Amino acid sequence: MAMKNLHELGVVEAAAAIRSGEVTAEALASALLERARTFSRLNAFVTLDADQVMAAARRADQQRQAGQALGSLHGVPIAFKDNINTADMPTTAGTPGLRAHRPRTDAPVVKALKAAGAIPFGKTGMHELAFGISSNNSAFGAIRNPFGDRHIPGGSSGGSGAAVGARLVPASIGSDTGGSVRVPAAFCGVAGFRPTVLRWSQAGIVPISSTRDTAGPLARHAVDLAALDAAVTSDANPVPMKQLSDLRIGVPRSFFWDDLERETASMCEADLDVLKRAGITLIEVDLHEVAALNKAVSFTVALYEVKRDLDAYLRDEGIAPRFAEIVADVASPDVKAGLAPLLNPATAVPVEAYREAIDVHRPKLISLYRACFAENKVDAIVFPTTPLPPPLIGENDSVTLNGRAVPTFATVIRNTDPGSNAGLPGISLPVGLTSAGLPVGLEFDAPAGRDRELLSLAIALEQVLPASPTP
């Protein structure tokens, strides 16, 4: 395989090529490191130690040559978002107060992937403390979109999206609280998977909300997402394959398909036609109540739990500063504006409001989704991942949508946030480029716990949807 093509290998392709001896882990790692140097202007990585990566690759080749048992991901480089604990690299969560943080042990997600033979390929940049969607980080610099370096890559896992989209690494593990895996996937032309909450361990990951947080992978192929999920969860069962003609997918027109940017709307509508022509049954479903229920849950839960959960993480890691000190050192104005009010009891989320969100509104949101899936007998629902393509870097507060100024953060996560609050699994798949060359994504959400079925659906859909575009 020509050296110039190695960066195009997906996770499963790379693992097979290394296992067969067609490619060495050292050659693959070397090619990716060279590409990362070439496209360093994207600022996708916070930490990338070439010597460390090459030493691990050489060990992987030696193990293969010695006839040792090989894991499913043997020799495959995988990047990790910088809020996921790694014992041999710092974990900063993109914030000055954790610049010196070096965890004692790997997060369970990292341990599982290393046990499967994966090679950690650096730490990717992110929106500070994962509290935003632009990855315009004032402490570590803005991360740039590989399809247009004046545009954001999405967030908070922006470095993961940029690295996978630019072919710097076959896959990266990010985290998703309200869209932070799926938004960068959509904006960077790749696939991103948010598992059902608690399917992937939350331990060893700098948190926002234990109710909403989950790690999840970004890759260029759905089969790679399935392979990474299998390695992390030890779910060796093959994904159940379905014929396209057996699939029933719900289309929730109200809310999810409202007020879309013109090209986003036309591209996603065209892809619904593609699905119908492929034999998939599309069914109009009603989720109009989702807007009010999601609003009653979303920020109330996140802004209450972040102080509690971040303090618990800092305590468990043996870090002396607590939430107040971390917030005092926050560099990004938007993150400071969101977190600083939580330090004052007068402006913090009252416990009564939190309990109502958790005990009343969230169960109603979950029931709404459960009834939609059951009553319509649909495998998933489909909608544009984001209402618009990637905004420009610097449009932190507002962005123009259909001639109006709208809030950037709330608009970008409008469609991804409800499923997050309900704990659902979701996958964003690339569906092409706008006339300006910017990626658009289409999301599919499934019932909680139906992760392998959703991965199977995504693999089937890739037969008819556009391939991950090359920047």
CSV table of C-alpha atoms in Angstrom, one decimal, residues 88-383:
chain,number,residue,atom,x,y,z
A,88,ASP,CA,1.3,9.1,29.8
A,89,MET,CA,-0.1,12.5,28.6
A,90,PRO,CA,-1.5,15.6,30.4
A,91,THR,CA,-5.3,16.0,30.6
A,92,THR,CA,-6.1,19.7,30.7
A,93,ALA,CA,-9.8,19.9,29.6
A,94,GLY,CA,-8.6,22.9,27.7
A,95,THR,CA,-8.5,25.1,30.8
A,96,PRO,CA,-5.5,26.9,32.5
A,97,GLY,CA,-6.3,25.5,35.9
A,98,LEU,CA,-5.6,22.0,34.7
A,99,ARG,CA,-2.5,22.6,32.5
A,100,ALA,CA,-0.3,20.6,34.8
A,101,HIS,CA,-2.7,17.8,35.5
A,102,ARG,CA,-1.2,14.4,34.7
A,103,PRO,CA,-3.6,11.6,35.7
A,104,ARG,CA,-2.3,8.6,37.7
A,105,THR,CA,-4.2,6.1,35.5
A,106,ASP,CA,-5.9,5.9,32.2
A,107,ALA,CA,-9.7,6.3,32.0
A,108,PRO,CA,-11.5,3.0,31.6
A,109,VAL,CA,-12.3,3.9,28.0
A,110,VAL,CA,-8.6,4.4,27.2
A,111,LYS,CA,-7.7,1.2,29.0
A,112,ALA,CA,-10.2,-0.8,26.9
A,113,LEU,CA,-8.9,0.6,23.6
A,114,LYS,CA,-5.3,0.0,24.6
A,115,ALA,CA,-6.2,-3.6,25.6
A,116,ALA,CA,-7.6,-4.0,22.1
A,117,GLY,CA,-4.2,-3.0,20.8
A,118,ALA,CA,-4.9,0.7,19.8
A,119,ILE,CA,-2.0,3.2,20.0
A,120,PRO,CA,-2.8,6.5,21.7
A,121,PHE,CA,-2.1,9.2,19.2
A,122,GLY,CA,-2.1,12.4,21.2
A,123,LYS,CA,-4.7,14.5,22.9
A,124,THR,CA,-7.0,16.6,20.8
A,125,GLY,CA,-8.0,20.2,21.6
A,126,MET,CA,-11.5,21.2,22.7
A,127,HIS,CA,-13.7,24.0,23.8
A,128,GLU,CA,-12.6,25.0,27.3
A,129,LEU,CA,-14.1,22.6,29.9
A,130,ALA,CA,-16.3,21.2,27.1
A,131,PHE,CA,-18.6,24.1,27.7
A,132,GLY,CA,-19.3,25.3,24.2
A,133,ILE,CA,-19.6,24.3,20.5
A,134,SER,CA,-17.0,26.5,18.7
A,135,SER,CA,-13.7,25.1,20.1
A,136,ASN,CA,-12.5,28.8,19.9
A,137,ASN,CA,-10.4,28.3,23.0
A,138,SER,CA,-8.8,31.4,24.5
A,139,ALA,CA,-6.2,29.4,26.5
A,140,PHE,CA,-5.0,27.0,23.8
A,141,GLY,CA,-6.1,28.8,20.6
A,142,ALA,CA,-8.9,28.3,18.1
A,143,ILE,CA,-9.2,25.0,16.4
A,144,ARG,CA,-9.8,25.3,12.6
A,145,ASN,CA,-12.1,23.4,10.3
A,146,PRO,CA,-10.3,21.3,7.7
A,147,PHE,CA,-12.9,22.3,5.1
A,148,GLY,CA,-12.4,26.0,5.6
A,149,ASP,CA,-9.9,27.3,8.2
A,150,ARG,CA,-11.9,30.5,8.9
A,151,HIS,CA,-14.7,28.3,10.2
A,152,ILE,CA,-15.2,26.4,13.5
A,153,PRO,CA,-14.9,22.6,13.6
A,154,GLY,CA,-17.7,22.4,16.1
A,155,GLY,CA,-17.3,21.5,19.7
A,156,SER,CA,-16.7,20.7,22.3
A,157,SER,CA,-14.7,17.9,20.6
A,158,GLY,CA,-13.5,20.2,17.9
A,159,GLY,CA,-9.9,18.8,17.8
A,160,SER,CA,-11.3,15.3,17.4
A,161,GLY,CA,-13.5,16.4,14.5
A,162,ALA,CA,-10.7,18.3,12.8
A,163,ALA,CA,-8.2,15.5,13.2
A,164,VAL,CA,-10.4,12.8,11.8
A,165,GLY,CA,-11.8,15.0,9.0
A,166,ALA,CA,-8.3,16.1,7.9
A,167,ARG,CA,-7.1,12.4,7.9
A,168,LEU,CA,-4.6,13.0,10.7
A,169,VAL,CA,-5.9,9.9,12.5
A,170,PRO,CA,-8.4,7.2,11.7
A,171,ALA,CA,-10.5,7.9,14.8
A,172,SER,CA,-10.7,10.0,17.9
A,173,ILE,CA,-12.6,9.6,21.1
A,174,GLY,CA,-14.5,12.7,22.2
A,175,SER,CA,-17.2,13.4,24.8
A,176,ASP,CA,-20.8,14.5,24.3
A,177,THR,CA,-23.1,16.3,26.7
A,178,GLY,CA,-25.4,18.1,24.3
A,179,GLY,CA,-23.9,17.4,20.9
A,180,SER,CA,-20.2,17.6,21.4
A,181,VAL,CA,-19.4,14.5,19.3
A,182,ARG,CA,-22.1,14.8,16.8
A,183,VAL,CA,-21.7,18.5,16.0
A,184,PRO,CA,-18.0,18.2,15.2
A,185,ALA,CA,-18.7,15.1,13.2
A,186,ALA,CA,-21.3,17.1,11.1
A,187,PHE,CA,-19.1,20.2,10.7
A,188,CYS,CA,-16.0,18.1,9.8
A,189,GLY,CA,-17.6,15.7,7.3
A,190,VAL,CA,-17.2,12.5,9.4
A,191,ALA,CA,-19.4,10.1,11.4
A,192,GLY,CA,-19.9,10.6,15.2
A,193,PHE,CA,-21.6,8.3,17.7
A,194,ARG,CA,-23.1,9.2,21.0
A,195,PRO,CA,-23.8,6.0,22.9
A,196,THR,CA,-26.7,5.5,25.4
A,197,VAL,CA,-25.7,7.2,28.6
A,198,LEU,CA,-23.6,4.8,30.8
A,199,ARG,CA,-22.9,2.3,28.0
A,200,TRP,CA,-19.4,3.8,28.0
A,201,SER,CA,-17.8,4.4,31.4
A,202,GLN,CA,-17.9,8.0,32.6
A,203,ALA,CA,-15.0,7.4,35.0
A,204,GLY,CA,-11.7,9.3,34.4
A,205,ILE,CA,-13.3,12.0,32.2
A,206,VAL,CA,-13.5,15.7,33.3
A,207,PRO,CA,-17.3,16.0,33.7
A,208,ILE,CA,-20.1,18.4,33.1
A,209,SER,CA,-23.1,16.3,34.0
A,210,SER,CA,-23.3,12.7,35.0
A,211,THR,CA,-26.9,12.7,33.8
A,212,ARG,CA,-25.9,13.8,30.3
A,213,ASP,CA,-22.2,13.0,29.7
A,214,THR,CA,-20.8,10.2,27.6
A,215,ALA,CA,-17.7,9.5,25.7
A,216,GLY,CA,-18.1,8.6,22.1
A,217,PRO,CA,-16.1,8.0,18.9
A,218,LEU,CA,-15.6,10.0,15.7
A,219,ALA,CA,-14.4,8.1,12.6
A,220,ARG,CA,-15.0,8.2,8.8
A,221,HIS,CA,-17.0,5.0,8.6
A,222,ALA,CA,-19.9,3.6,10.6
A,223,VAL,CA,-18.2,0.2,10.7
A,224,ASP,CA,-15.3,1.9,12.5
A,225,LEU,CA,-17.7,3.3,15.1
A,226,ALA,CA,-19.0,-0.2,15.6
A,227,ALA,CA,-15.5,-1.6,16.1
A,228,LEU,CA,-14.6,1.0,18.6
A,229,ASP,CA,-17.9,0.5,20.5
A,230,ALA,CA,-17.2,-3.3,20.6
A,231,ALA,CA,-13.7,-2.7,22.0
A,232,VAL,CA,-14.9,-0.3,24.7
A,233,THR,CA,-17.9,-2.3,25.9
A,234,SER,CA,-16.5,-5.8,25.3
A,235,ASP,CA,-19.7,-6.4,23.2
A,236,ALA,CA,-18.4,-9.1,20.8
A,237,ASN,CA,-21.8,-9.6,19.3
A,238,PRO,CA,-21.8,-8.7,15.6
A,239,VAL,CA,-24.0,-5.8,14.7
A,240,PRO,CA,-27.4,-7.2,13.5
A,241,MET,CA,-27.5,-6.5,9.8
A,242,LYS,CA,-30.8,-5.4,8.3
A,243,GLN,CA,-32.0,-4.9,4.7
A,244,LEU,CA,-32.7,-1.3,3.8
A,245,SER,CA,-36.2,-2.4,2.9
A,246,ASP,CA,-36.8,-3.6,6.5
A,247,LEU,CA,-36.0,-0.2,8.0
A,248,ARG,CA,-38.6,2.2,9.3
A,249,ILE,CA,-37.4,5.7,10.2
A,250,GLY,CA,-39.4,8.5,11.7
A,251,VAL,CA,-39.3,12.1,10.5
A,252,PRO,CA,-40.1,14.5,13.3
A,253,ARG,CA,-41.0,17.6,11.2
A,254,SER,CA,-42.0,19.9,14.0
A,255,PHE,CA,-39.0,21.5,15.8
A,256,PHE,CA,-36.2,19.4,14.3
A,257,TRP,CA,-36.9,20.4,10.7
A,258,ASP,CA,-38.0,24.0,11.4
A,259,ASP,CA,-36.0,27.1,10.5
A,260,LEU,CA,-33.1,25.4,8.7
A,261,GLU,CA,-30.4,27.2,6.7
A,262,ARG,CA,-31.4,26.9,3.0
A,263,GLU,CA,-28.7,24.5,1.7
A,264,THR,CA,-28.8,22.4,4.9
A,265,ALA,CA,-32.6,21.9,4.3
A,266,SER,CA,-32.3,21.1,0.6
A,267,MET,CA,-29.4,18.7,1.1
A,268,CYS,CA,-31.1,16.8,4.0
A,269,GLU,CA,-34.5,16.7,2.1
A,270,ALA,CA,-32.7,15.3,-0.9
A,271,ASP,CA,-31.2,12.6,1.3
A,272,LEU,CA,-34.6,11.6,2.6
A,273,ASP,CA,-35.5,11.0,-1.0
A,274,VAL,CA,-32.4,8.9,-1.4
A,275,LEU,CA,-33.6,6.8,1.6
A,276,LYS,CA,-37.1,6.4,0.2
A,277,ARG,CA,-35.7,5.3,-3.2
A,278,ALA,CA,-33.5,2.7,-1.4
A,279,GLY,CA,-36.7,1.1,0.0
A,280,ILE,CA,-36.6,2.6,3.5
A,281,THR,CA,-40.0,3.4,5.0
A,282,LEU,CA,-40.2,7.0,6.2
A,283,ILE,CA,-43.0,7.9,8.6
A,284,GLU,CA,-44.0,11.4,9.8
A,285,VAL,CA,-43.9,11.4,13.6
A,286,ASP,CA,-45.0,14.0,16.2
A,287,LEU,CA,-42.4,15.2,18.7
A,288,HIS,CA,-43.7,18.8,19.0
A,289,GLU,CA,-43.6,18.7,22.8
A,290,VAL,CA,-39.9,18.0,22.8
A,291,ALA,CA,-39.0,21.8,22.7
A,292,ALA,CA,-40.7,22.7,26.0
A,293,LEU,CA,-39.6,19.5,27.8
A,294,ASN,CA,-36.0,19.8,26.7
A,295,LYS,CA,-35.9,23.5,27.7
A,296,ALA,CA,-37.1,22.5,31.2
A,297,VAL,CA,-34.3,19.9,31.6
A,298,SER,CA,-31.3,21.0,29.6
A,299,PHE,CA,-29.4,23.9,31.2
A,300,THR,CA,-31.0,23.4,34.6
A,301,VAL,CA,-29.4,19.9,34.9
A,302,ALA,CA,-26.0,20.8,33.3
A,303,LEU,CA,-25.5,24.0,35.3
A,304,TYR,CA,-26.5,22.3,38.6
A,305,GLU,CA,-24.4,19.1,38.1
A,306,VAL,CA,-21.2,20.7,36.7
A,307,LYS,CA,-20.1,22.1,40.1
A,308,ARG,CA,-21.0,18.9,42.0
A,309,ASP,CA,-19.5,16.6,39.4
A,310,LEU,CA,-16.3,18.6,38.6
A,311,ASP,CA,-15.6,18.9,42.3
A,312,ALA,CA,-15.9,15.1,42.7
A,313,TYR,CA,-13.5,14.6,39.7
A,314,LEU,CA,-11.0,17.0,41.2
A,315,ARG,CA,-11.2,15.3,44.6
A,316,ASP,CA,-10.8,11.8,43.1
A,317,GLU,CA,-7.8,13.0,41.1
A,318,GLY,CA,-6.1,14.5,44.2
A,319,ILE,CA,-6.2,18.0,42.7
A,320,ALA,CA,-6.1,20.8,45.3
A,321,PRO,CA,-8.1,23.5,43.4
A,322,ARG,CA,-11.9,23.1,43.4
A,323,PHE,CA,-14.6,24.3,41.1
A,324,ALA,CA,-14.3,28.0,42.2
A,325,GLU,CA,-10.5,28.1,41.6
A,326,ILE,CA,-10.9,26.4,38.2
A,327,VAL,CA,-13.6,28.8,37.1
A,328,ALA,CA,-11.5,31.8,38.3
A,329,ASP,CA,-8.7,30.7,35.9
A,330,VAL,CA,-11.0,30.2,32.9
A,331,ALA,CA,-9.7,32.0,29.8
A,332,SER,CA,-12.6,31.8,27.4
A,333,PRO,CA,-15.2,34.6,27.9
A,334,ASP,CA,-18.2,32.5,26.9
A,335,VAL,CA,-17.2,29.8,29.4
A,336,LYS,CA,-16.5,32.3,32.2
A,337,ALA,CA,-19.9,33.9,31.6
A,338,GLY,CA,-21.7,30.5,31.8
A,339,LEU,CA,-19.9,29.2,34.9
A,340,ALA,CA,-19.1,32.3,37.1
A,341,PRO,CA,-22.7,32.8,38.1
A,342,LEU,CA,-22.7,29.4,39.6
A,343,LEU,CA,-20.3,30.6,42.3
A,344,ASN,CA,-23.0,32.9,43.8
A,345,PRO,CA,-25.9,31.2,45.6
A,346,ALA,CA,-28.1,34.0,44.4
A,347,THR,CA,-27.5,33.1,40.7
A,348,ALA,CA,-26.8,29.4,41.0
A,349,VAL,CA,-29.4,26.8,40.0
A,350,PRO,CA,-31.7,26.2,43.0
A,351,VAL,CA,-31.8,22.6,44.2
A,352,GLU,CA,-35.6,22.7,43.9
A,353,ALA,CA,-35.4,23.6,40.2
A,354,TYR,CA,-32.9,20.8,39.6
A,355,ARG,CA,-35.1,18.2,41.4
A,356,GLU,CA,-38.1,19.3,39.3
A,357,ALA,CA,-36.0,18.9,36.1
A,358,ILE,CA,-34.7,15.5,37.1
A,359,ASP,CA,-37.8,14.0,38.7
A,360,VAL,CA,-40.6,15.5,36.6
A,361,HIS,CA,-39.5,17.0,33.3
A,362,ARG,CA,-36.8,14.5,32.3
A,363,PRO,CA,-39.0,11.4,32.8
A,364,LYS,CA,-41.7,13.1,30.6
A,365,LEU,CA,-39.0,13.7,27.9
A,366,ILE,CA,-37.9,10.1,28.1
A,367,SER,CA,-41.6,8.9,27.9
A,368,LEU,CA,-42.2,11.1,24.9
A,369,TYR,CA,-39.4,9.5,23.0
A,370,ARG,CA,-40.3,6.0,24.1
A,371,ALA,CA,-43.9,6.4,23.0
A,372,CYS,CA,-42.8,7.9,19.6
A,373,PHE,CA,-40.6,4.9,18.9
A,374,ALA,CA,-43.1,2.3,20.1
A,375,GLU,CA,-46.3,3.7,18.7
A,376,ASN,CA,-44.8,4.3,15.2
A,377,LYS,CA,-42.7,1.1,15.3
A,378,VAL,CA,-39.6,3.0,14.0
A,379,ASP,CA,-36.0,1.9,14.3
A,380,ALA,CA,-34.8,5.5,14.6
A,381,ILE,CA,-35.8,9.1,13.9
A,382,VAL,CA,-33.9,11.3,11.4
A,383,PHE,CA,-33.1,15.1,11.3
